[in-house]
Amino acid sequence: MTTSQQELFRFLEDRFACAQACTECARACALRASLVDPDGTENQELVRRKGIMCAEVCDATCRVLSEQNQVDESSIRAQVEWCRTVCLEAAHVFDRQPGAEDSAAACRACARACTDFLATLN
């Protein structure tokens, strides 16, 4: 296998891992948002809003990553960087919410997958 073939496989593996992490994170964030009392405290409202936003951004990122060659690399990079930022912000908010450890962990795993995928882009 040539170096360029190895790079392509790594790129595709990281792209898939990133999309998979986005899907997991979207599910965890949507679940976390749904568990919050809509008439709750200001902090609960922040958790709900961050959860919804993170789920939507992760979902959109997964769609971008799934569209083979339909999107240029700079657009993919921008979307994945945005996803990483939103995931880290959501994780910080979830850290302050009892029982949200799994959601925070999913967000951090997604941010790591985004970082790994970004490293494969030129």
Coordinates of C-alpha atoms in Angstrom, one line a residue:
M1 CA 0.0 0.0 0.0
T2 CA 1.4 3.4 -0.9
T3 CA 1.6 6.4 1.4
S4 CA -1.1 8.2 -0.5
Q5 CA -3.4 5.1 -0.1
Q6 CA -2.6 5.0 3.6
E7 CA -3.4 8.7 3.9
L8 CA -6.7 8.2 2.1
F9 CA -7.7 5.3 4.4
R10 CA -6.8 7.3 7.5
F11 CA -8.7 10.3 6.1
L12 CA -11.8 8.1 5.5
E13 CA -11.5 6.3 8.9
D14 CA -11.2 9.6 10.7
R15 CA -14.0 11.1 8.7
F16 CA -16.3 8.2 9.6
A17 CA -15.2 8.2 13.3
C18 CA -15.9 11.9 13.4
A19 CA -19.4 11.4 11.8
Q20 CA -20.1 8.6 14.3
A21 CA -19.0 10.7 17.3
C22 CA -21.2 13.5 16.0
T23 CA -24.2 11.1 15.9
E24 CA -23.5 9.9 19.4
C25 CA -23.1 13.4 20.7
A26 CA -26.3 14.6 19.0
R27 CA -28.2 11.8 20.6
A28 CA -26.8 12.5 24.1
C29 CA -27.4 16.2 23.8
A30 CA -30.9 15.8 22.6
L31 CA -31.6 13.4 25.4
R32 CA -30.1 15.8 28.0
A33 CA -32.1 18.7 26.7
S34 CA -35.3 16.7 26.8
L35 CA -34.7 15.8 30.5
V36 CA -34.6 19.5 31.6
D37 CA -37.7 21.0 33.1
P38 CA -38.9 23.7 30.5
D39 CA -39.8 26.0 33.4
G40 CA -36.6 25.3 35.3
T41 CA -33.9 27.6 36.6
E42 CA -31.7 29.8 34.4
N43 CA -29.0 27.2 34.5
Q44 CA -31.4 24.5 33.4
E45 CA -32.5 26.7 30.5
L46 CA -28.8 27.1 29.5
V47 CA -28.4 23.3 29.6
R48 CA -31.5 22.9 27.5
R49 CA -30.4 25.5 24.9
K50 CA -26.8 24.2 24.7
G51 CA -28.0 20.6 24.4
I52 CA -30.4 21.5 21.5
M53 CA -27.7 23.6 19.8
C54 CA -25.0 21.0 20.1
A55 CA -27.4 18.3 18.8
E56 CA -28.3 20.4 15.8
V57 CA -24.6 21.3 15.0
C58 CA -23.5 17.7 15.4
D59 CA -26.4 16.5 13.2
A60 CA -25.5 19.1 10.5
T61 CA -21.8 18.1 10.8
C62 CA -22.6 14.5 10.3
R63 CA -24.6 15.3 7.2
V64 CA -21.7 17.4 5.8
L65 CA -19.3 14.5 6.5
S66 CA -21.6 12.0 4.8
E67 CA -21.9 14.0 1.6
Q68 CA -19.0 12.4 -0.4
N69 CA -17.1 15.1 -2.3
Q70 CA -20.2 17.4 -2.5
V71 CA -18.6 19.9 -0.2
D72 CA -15.2 21.7 -0.6
E73 CA -12.6 21.1 2.0
S74 CA -12.7 24.7 3.5
S75 CA -16.4 24.3 4.2
I76 CA -15.8 20.9 5.8
R77 CA -13.0 22.4 7.9
A78 CA -15.2 25.3 9.0
Q79 CA -18.2 23.0 9.9
V80 CA -16.0 20.6 11.9
E81 CA -14.2 23.4 13.7
W82 CA -17.6 24.9 14.6
C83 CA -18.8 21.5 15.8
R84 CA -15.7 21.1 18.0
T85 CA -16.2 24.5 19.6
V86 CA -19.9 23.9 20.3
C87 CA -19.2 20.4 21.7
L88 CA -16.6 21.9 24.2
E89 CA -19.0 24.7 25.2
A90 CA -21.8 22.2 25.8
A91 CA -19.5 19.9 27.8
H92 CA -18.6 22.8 30.1
V93 CA -22.2 23.5 30.7
F94 CA -23.0 19.9 31.3
D95 CA -20.2 19.6 33.8
R96 CA -22.2 21.9 36.1
Q97 CA -25.4 19.8 35.7
P98 CA -25.7 16.8 38.1
G99 CA -26.4 13.6 36.1
A100 CA -25.0 15.0 32.8
E101 CA -21.6 13.3 32.9
D102 CA -22.4 11.0 30.0
S103 CA -23.5 13.9 27.9
A104 CA -20.4 15.9 28.7
A105 CA -18.2 12.8 27.9
A106 CA -20.0 12.4 24.5
C107 CA -19.3 16.0 23.7
R108 CA -15.6 15.7 24.6
A109 CA -15.3 12.5 22.5
C110 CA -16.9 14.3 19.6
A111 CA -14.5 17.3 20.0
R112 CA -11.6 14.8 20.0
A113 CA -12.8 13.1 16.9
C114 CA -13.2 16.5 15.2
T115 CA -9.6 17.4 16.2
D116 CA -8.4 14.1 14.8
F117 CA -10.3 14.5 11.6
L118 CA -9.0 18.1 11.1
A119 CA -5.5 16.8 11.4
T120 CA -6.1 14.8 8.2
L121 CA -7.0 17.8 6.2
N122 CA -4.3 19.7 4.4

